[in-house]
Amino acid sequence: MTFNFASDNTAGVSPEIAAAMVEGSRGSAMPYGNDPVTQELQAQFSQYFETEVEIFPVATGSAANALALSVLSPPYGAIYCHQNSHINMDECGAPEFFTNGAKLVCIDGASGKIHPEDLADWLGRSEKGSVHAVQPAAVSITQATEAGTVYSLEEIRNLAAIAHAHDLPLHMDGARFANAVVSLGCTPAEMTWRAGVDVLSFGATKNGCWAAEAIVFFRPDLAKDLLFRRKRGGHLISKMRFVSLQLQAYLTGNLWHKNAEQANRMAAKLATGLGEIPGVEFEHPTQANELFVHLPEPVLQGLKAAGFQFYRWAGEESQLVRLVTSFEMSEESVDQFLVVAQTHAAQPIP
Amino acid sequence: MTFNFASDNTAGVSPEIAAAMVEGSRGSAMPYGNDPVTQELQAQFSQYFETEVEIFPVATGSAANALALSVLSPPYGAIYCHQNSHINMDECGAPEFFTNGAKLVCIDGASGKIHPEDLADWLGRSEKGSVHAVQPAAVSITQATEAGTVYSLEEIRNLAAIAHAHDLPLHMDGARFANAVVSLGCTPAEMTWRAGVDVLSFGATKNGCWAAEAIVFFRPDLAKDLLFRRKRGGHLISKMRFVSLQLQAYLTGNLWHKNAEQANRMAAKLATGLGEIPGVEFEHPTQANELFVHLPEPVLQGLKAAGFQFYRWAGEESQLVRLVTSFEMSEESVDQFLVVAQTHAAQPIP
Amino acid sequence: MTFNFASDNTAGVSPEIAAAMVEGSRGSAMPYGNDPVTQELQAQFSQYFETEVEIFPVATGSAANALALSVLSPPYGAIYCHQNSHINMDECGAPEFFTNGAKLVCIDGASGKIHPEDLADWLGRSEKGSVHAVQPAAVSITQATEAGTVYSLEEIRNLAAIAHAHDLPLHMDGARFANAVVSLGCTPAEMTWRAGVDVLSFGATKNGCWAAEAIVFFRPDLAKDLLFRRKRGGHLISKMRFVSLQLQAYLTGNLWHKNAEQANRMAAKLATGLGEIPGVEFEHPTQANELFVHLPEPVLQGLKAAGFQFYRWAGEESQLVRLVTSFEMSEESVDQFLVVAQTHAAQPIP
Amino acid sequence: MTFNFASDNTAGVSPEIAAAMVEGSRGSAMPYGNDPVTQELQAQFSQYFETEVEIFPVATGSAANALALSVLSPPYGAIYCHQNSHINMDECGAPEFFTNGAKLVCIDGASGKIHPEDLADWLGRSEKGSVHAVQPAAVSITQATEAGTVYSLEEIRNLAAIAHAHDLPLHMDGARFANAVVSLGCTPAEMTWRAGVDVLSFGATKNGCWAAEAIVFFRPDLAKDLLFRRKRGGHLISKMRFVSLQLQAYLTGNLWHKNAEQANRMAAKLATGLGEIPGVEFEHPTQANELFVHLPEPVLQGLKAAGFQFYRWAGEESQLVRLVTSFEMSEESVDQFLVVAQTHAAQPIP
């Protein structure tokens, strides 16, 4: 049983993935991606996405995002993203570093989403062709969002249509890709290229791997010189097969789906339980594996005192907390969390 | 038995390390290095080096080198290194990327080594303080070198003295650190800070890990803002404990030493055997786990035909080959290699 | 008589400055700023600002801003500025380039001004010390603003106090510095260091020079390695004396003040005249030498037809126009502009 | 009479150019190159070079070089140049800055020249297509060279042929372009595109302008996004016409040729005179307007004592000096220099 609701990257690794790694750890293989496992990944991902894709495994989500953006934007480019997106708020400027100084144009929007009319408005005001202005280069959305919400397929299609009308590619930061697919009940293809996504940062680490992500190009022409940029960024893993083995096992037997289902179900259960506690209010709807919820202070302190880990989300005084579930989260953990919460809900504030 | 002499990063992983990873793969832990294993590493490395060090685990050697140099050099800095060093020849410009455009000043020198008088000469001609010139920022050496040779402790001390006389820190690229320590029969401390090394890229991947390196600062003040630069470079692994577990197991029970000993012994055995074959000539002395050797063409082709993998080192016509042994290389593999080589040595060129 | 109200950089050069340049164009002088004129500038600027300053002449305002910011912010820094500031909107990403990828955090605010409570709010939410977030590095304001307004001394003091409370330096983009000083009726000292400004981009080009700006450090310790960054940016003019001669003449005999007075007076006259025309509405108050004004379409077209040059400010359909006056603008030009405007105001829309 | 032999950028400005600047300094013109003078420059340069060219005026030679290289090389590119070239030694890393970290591969060679066989050798060893290596991007030569010598047309053709055989463009740093053309007695076309040069940094500052250079593309497709890079680098002069006026006057009436002829003739006269003094030895042949010459210490000190300015070229003890003549240098100055030199030549060393 875990008491850790701080993030899904506090989880360990799926046994299936650990087994694949150990199994693949013997004997020699050519380095830098010239091994059989890495080379088969192209076909495996193409099958997964029901179209020919070009993929590049890397070890971190920030690397996936920043490298993807580095081939989409020139140094004087503008990347349109949500104000609270991970690329803008949580990567210490990695996109700026890898693009050699592109500008992230921040669009606000409720519940972590860019609204199509806002995107259209910002792009309408961009000064394309003017030498004084940074030049529109790409649009990036996060799915599931940083607010624990999920763009509908129609919302993605609308954003893609606007981006494409301005000749801009659409990038999706899919750090919690599987959680979103499970939430929408759609296929990976439907949530990506069929809806207009051109490049995807495919996250697997949070959902059961050790350190495995993939940059997925649905339009291989966009990948351009990514091979050189990945190496130059120090992100070409020499024993690449060990990253690829994780991704291979992750896609095998629907492990990705099974893991995300467990995480999402636990989040839903938690949301339902908390919703019944007086004084609890949700900041955003719970649509994947993250809850943003205001807890009465005694509940919050009671949970902390009982050993549960999670972040106050808006400073040390904040009663807005983020709760994240993962594939490792058990019913038992959630039940226990709710019991403690209910106990303290009845008590007066100290 | 392996037929792969192409590189030591074609090897798999030490069973001890795989076991530690699996053992540590269960249950939750705080991410981004805030887990107990990562935090204990500081003490473990300090003990290993017999002095207080500050370390930063990363997943690739290029990241270790480039990040280390990024805190040693301003964008307008000059980093003095060997012409054939990995940082100059094999990282697709990663040091230039992470330093935001510093210049690698290339010094030639026999057998992969910078000779002290050459370093002194280059530094003597640097225009320190002149606004027109890039400013001397660091000296970087590789141990074991790219030529399979090993700097003696005295050679390191001499280079360090010159660097320090110019107020420059000495960086060591230790991608094959363990092989060099074993070769010299010294301690890790003797080959580093006691000889004047200020910052070390400590390599573990080639010698038995999956993907684990550490940037080691013997002068913690030099680390400056490396934490931010590592994150910004996409090199802060979220489930950091899995890199740290590898390093922990690598240092435990002298695994690092045992592995390097095996690799070096196999290289020495190979060198002895090849040295007895007529027409074989060594380009450099074999002092660690790499051989640079000219093979008669029939020998070379006979080995290739028998399934042995290795690189012609100077183009497709070259009879100069590089042979690399690793901790996984068995006596049987080397014996078989030598048998095939001897068989073909006696034959006329086809 | 000029018909050009498009910008103040459409103006020519003050005769006094042309004369100084020609006078100084004979004979030899040491290059790169080692000439007597450049060296005397330090004293001249220190006198002008009534305090010891360190200055660096450059040829463009973008260079002045970007170089100034490059010593204030690390690559992973955040620079707080107005959404519509020149550094954010009109320099094609020069600040990002020179800082090696810092982030411009954009704050909205009426009439081109950052309001103190907004700055305090944004800084309050910055995650100082968190490795995931870019780190607050500087605050930058524009005086006069991009909206033709002028911060009061108290407004500057308030913003400076907030910046300093967060240990951040305050940079002022003074492309229209003289116009603002004239508008406030204060001294250069009062509008800068006495109000808390730490670094100034001192603009002279728009107000009568050919190509002459200066980066002015009121805290010389902040200049750090600017000399190297200026050279590396290609902004160390070899025959530097010719930039310095312009600045010398500009400060001599209060030429800077006389020129700005003329520009401001013409703007005020234009504003008064336009204000009397039915249907004309001002977007912002006119406080320096720029007007942002909505013109009835017949007025706008009538002026264009009469040969007057100015920009529609919000796209090709926009009736919001910007009108800029300079030291070269005559009463006659403004009178003529107003006559044409009045003529067309009475007519029905075609 | 000038005593300054330190550099040609110690000279003032040609009266013709000063006159053109003053003449053009009245009245308004659109900024940022949208003025008539700048727009006519394209035709004027095309006529000058007898072919359609695309040109970009800038204010410094470092900017011209670095911007030119920034469109020729990706961040992971390699630029082949002479070890002692200005781009490698004297620009504080500007090429690395503007290319976002490309590598300058330094080739040694007598008298400042790259020898064709050396270029072929280096390019032959480049690992084109290997993700581990920086990728060959451009070759850059300096004409006249940093050693005061001049490549013959055949030498340029040979270097161009090798570069082009590797699909690399040839860049020429022409800081002393006019001096080289005069030295060869050829046309500007013959020394550039007819010999295989693709991009030229056309220098005018040293030969009579205040601050005026031009990046000249003989293959306009190579210019790519230079407009954005120039603006982003802070090198789009707002009152551009004042740079363009200099270039216009410089090309008018063969002023460029007349000025360079004077400089070269004075250098030749100086060389002849010094050659007759016992103990004087030339380091390089004098082919343009620079002399590299070993002077007996009494001669050297006698000249310094008489007020002549020049640099000891290899440190404070060096008797190797550089003497540079410019368009402003008079016969009288050279005569006086020689008289003083001769006087001290006869004396014993103190």
Tab-separated table of C-alpha atoms in Angstrom, chain C residues 64-226:
chain	number	residue	atom	x	y	z
C	64	ALA	CA	21.558	47.815	-26.145
C	65	ASN	CA	18.553	46.001	-24.697
C	66	ALA	CA	19.701	42.487	-25.508
C	67	LEU	CA	23.262	43.033	-24.268
C	68	ALA	CA	22.028	44.671	-21.083
C	69	LEU	CA	19.731	41.735	-20.390
C	70	SER	CA	22.466	39.230	-21.256
C	71	VAL	CA	24.454	40.231	-18.181
C	72	LEU	CA	21.373	40.412	-15.947
C	73	SER	CA	19.929	36.987	-16.700
C	74	PRO	CA	21.353	33.471	-16.884
C	75	PRO	CA	20.091	31.262	-19.735
C	76	TYR	CA	17.513	29.805	-17.341
C	77	GLY	CA	16.399	33.220	-16.126
C	78	ALA	CA	13.051	34.981	-16.305
C	79	ILE	CA	12.800	38.616	-17.345
C	80	TYR	CA	9.543	40.289	-16.367
C	81	CYS	CA	8.302	42.787	-18.929
C	82	HIS	CA	5.165	44.237	-20.435
C	83	GLN	CA	3.347	42.083	-22.971
C	84	ASN	CA	3.707	44.800	-25.601
C	85	SER	CA	7.243	45.850	-24.777
C	86	HIS	CA	9.731	46.293	-27.582
C	87	ILE	CA	11.949	43.546	-26.177
C	88	ASN	CA	9.031	41.130	-26.369
C	89	MET	CA	7.347	42.193	-29.577
C	90	ASP	CA	9.774	43.987	-31.839
C	91	GLU	CA	13.243	42.527	-31.611
C	92	CYS	CA	12.723	39.145	-33.276
C	93	GLY	CA	13.844	37.433	-30.109
C	94	ALA	CA	17.101	39.339	-29.606
C	95	PRO	CA	16.873	39.083	-25.787
C	96	GLU	CA	16.401	35.329	-26.042
C	97	PHE	CA	19.387	35.154	-28.396
C	98	PHE	CA	21.793	37.188	-26.296
C	99	THR	CA	20.776	35.554	-23.013
C	100	ASN	CA	21.071	32.125	-24.613
C	101	GLY	CA	17.418	31.372	-24.096
C	102	ALA	CA	16.023	33.252	-21.112
C	103	LYS	CA	12.249	33.546	-20.862
C	104	LEU	CA	10.404	36.845	-21.136
C	105	VAL	CA	7.507	36.659	-18.713
C	106	CYS	CA	4.837	38.919	-20.157
C	107	ILE	CA	2.670	41.070	-17.930
C	108	ASP	CA	-0.311	42.843	-19.401
C	109	GLY	CA	-1.298	46.330	-18.269
C	110	ALA	CA	-3.209	49.344	-19.486
C	111	SER	CA	-1.506	51.971	-21.636
C	112	GLY	CA	1.749	50.074	-21.962
C	113	LYS	CA	2.509	50.139	-18.245
C	114	ILE	CA	3.202	47.336	-15.813
C	115	HIS	CA	1.150	47.961	-12.717
C	116	PRO	CA	2.978	47.355	-9.443
C	117	GLU	CA	0.376	44.962	-8.038
C	118	ASP	CA	0.650	42.808	-11.169
C	119	LEU	CA	4.417	42.686	-10.928
C	120	ALA	CA	4.172	41.764	-7.253
C	121	ASP	CA	1.658	39.066	-8.097
C	122	TRP	CA	3.781	37.502	-10.838
C	123	LEU	CA	6.928	37.588	-8.722
C	124	GLY	CA	5.013	36.143	-5.808
C	125	ARG	CA	4.157	33.126	-7.908
C	126	SER	CA	7.689	32.607	-9.283
C	127	GLU	CA	9.240	29.427	-7.977
C	128	LYS	CA	12.574	30.758	-6.882
C	129	GLY	CA	14.958	27.956	-6.102
C	130	SER	CA	12.901	25.249	-7.790
C	131	VAL	CA	14.981	23.427	-10.352
C	132	HIS	CA	11.906	22.965	-12.537
C	133	ALA	CA	11.254	26.657	-13.048
C	134	VAL	CA	13.133	29.413	-14.786
C	135	GLN	CA	14.588	31.738	-12.163
C	136	PRO	CA	13.590	35.384	-11.725
C	137	ALA	CA	16.459	37.461	-13.070
C	138	ALA	CA	15.347	40.981	-13.945
C	139	VAL	CA	12.460	43.389	-14.443
C	140	SER	CA	12.383	45.555	-17.562
C	141	ILE	CA	10.209	48.594	-18.189
C	142	THR	CA	10.014	50.949	-21.162
C	143	GLN	CA	10.121	54.725	-20.741
C	144	ALA	CA	8.402	56.325	-22.598
C	145	THR	CA	6.209	53.263	-23.066
C	146	GLU	CA	5.203	51.622	-26.324
C	147	ALA	CA	1.801	53.254	-25.870
C	148	GLY	CA	3.216	56.765	-25.851
C	149	THR	CA	2.636	57.121	-22.131
C	150	VAL	CA	5.158	57.924	-19.432
C	151	TYR	CA	5.632	56.264	-16.052
C	152	SER	CA	5.536	58.788	-13.234
C	153	LEU	CA	8.533	58.898	-10.907
C	154	GLU	CA	6.391	57.331	-8.232
C	155	GLU	CA	5.363	54.493	-10.502
C	156	ILE	CA	9.007	53.777	-11.292
C	157	ARG	CA	9.904	53.891	-7.612
C	158	ASN	CA	7.127	51.430	-6.803
C	159	LEU	CA	8.193	48.988	-9.487
C	160	ALA	CA	11.828	49.306	-8.438
C	161	ALA	CA	10.929	48.627	-4.824
C	162	ILE	CA	9.165	45.410	-5.777
C	163	ALA	CA	11.977	44.271	-8.053
C	164	HIS	CA	14.590	45.018	-5.416
C	165	ALA	CA	12.557	43.259	-2.729
C	166	HIS	CA	12.993	40.148	-4.855
C	167	ASP	CA	16.699	40.899	-5.401
C	168	LEU	CA	16.097	41.691	-9.033
C	169	PRO	CA	17.679	44.575	-10.939
C	170	LEU	CA	15.449	47.020	-12.791
C	171	HIS	CA	16.237	47.654	-16.431
C	172	MET	CA	14.783	50.569	-18.358
C	173	ASP	CA	14.462	50.510	-22.125
C	174	GLY	CA	14.967	54.202	-22.848
C	175	ALA	CA	14.641	54.230	-26.616
C	176	ARG	CA	12.656	57.441	-26.077
C	177	PHE	CA	14.444	58.417	-22.875
C	178	ALA	CA	14.730	62.127	-23.647
C	179	ASN	CA	11.058	62.407	-24.563
C	180	ALA	CA	10.131	60.937	-21.201
C	181	VAL	CA	12.467	63.201	-19.233
C	182	VAL	CA	11.053	66.230	-21.000
C	183	SER	CA	7.527	64.984	-20.389
C	184	LEU	CA	8.117	64.586	-16.654
C	185	GLY	CA	10.096	67.792	-16.343
C	186	CYS	CA	12.641	66.016	-14.220
C	187	THR	CA	16.365	65.318	-14.468
C	188	PRO	CA	17.905	62.220	-16.021
C	189	ALA	CA	19.051	61.229	-12.536
C	190	GLU	CA	15.586	61.521	-11.058
C	191	MET	CA	14.085	59.258	-13.705
C	192	THR	CA	16.753	56.596	-13.350
C	193	TRP	CA	18.950	55.686	-10.403
C	194	ARG	CA	17.243	58.010	-7.960
C	195	ALA	CA	13.997	56.158	-8.741
C	196	GLY	CA	15.659	52.731	-8.537
C	197	VAL	CA	16.710	52.005	-12.122
C	198	ASP	CA	19.863	49.879	-12.221
C	199	VAL	CA	20.556	49.601	-15.941
C	200	LEU	CA	19.433	51.817	-18.798
C	201	SER	CA	19.319	51.426	-22.550
C	202	PHE	CA	19.936	55.063	-23.397
C	203	GLY	CA	18.479	55.852	-26.799
C	204	ALA	CA	19.817	58.666	-28.942
C	205	THR	CA	19.193	57.484	-32.501
C	206	LYS	CA	15.504	58.355	-32.660
C	207	ASN	CA	16.163	61.783	-31.184
C	208	GLY	CA	18.778	63.073	-33.595
C	209	CYS	CA	21.706	60.688	-34.007
C	210	TRP	CA	22.555	58.430	-36.923
C	211	ALA	CA	23.153	55.266	-34.967
C	212	ALA	CA	24.099	55.755	-31.338
C	213	GLU	CA	22.848	54.200	-28.141
C	214	ALA	CA	24.501	53.503	-24.827
C	215	ILE	CA	24.097	50.848	-22.201
C	216	VAL	CA	24.355	52.672	-18.890
C	217	PHE	CA	25.074	50.824	-15.643
C	218	PHE	CA	24.247	52.724	-12.487
C	219	ARG	CA	25.615	49.763	-10.589
C	220	PRO	CA	28.872	49.006	-12.419
C	221	ASP	CA	29.105	45.584	-10.749
C	222	LEU	CA	26.162	44.496	-12.896
C	223	ALA	CA	28.128	45.043	-16.119
C	224	LYS	CA	30.149	41.904	-15.448
C	225	ASP	CA	31.438	40.428	-18.714
C	226	LEU	CA	29.558	42.769	-21.025
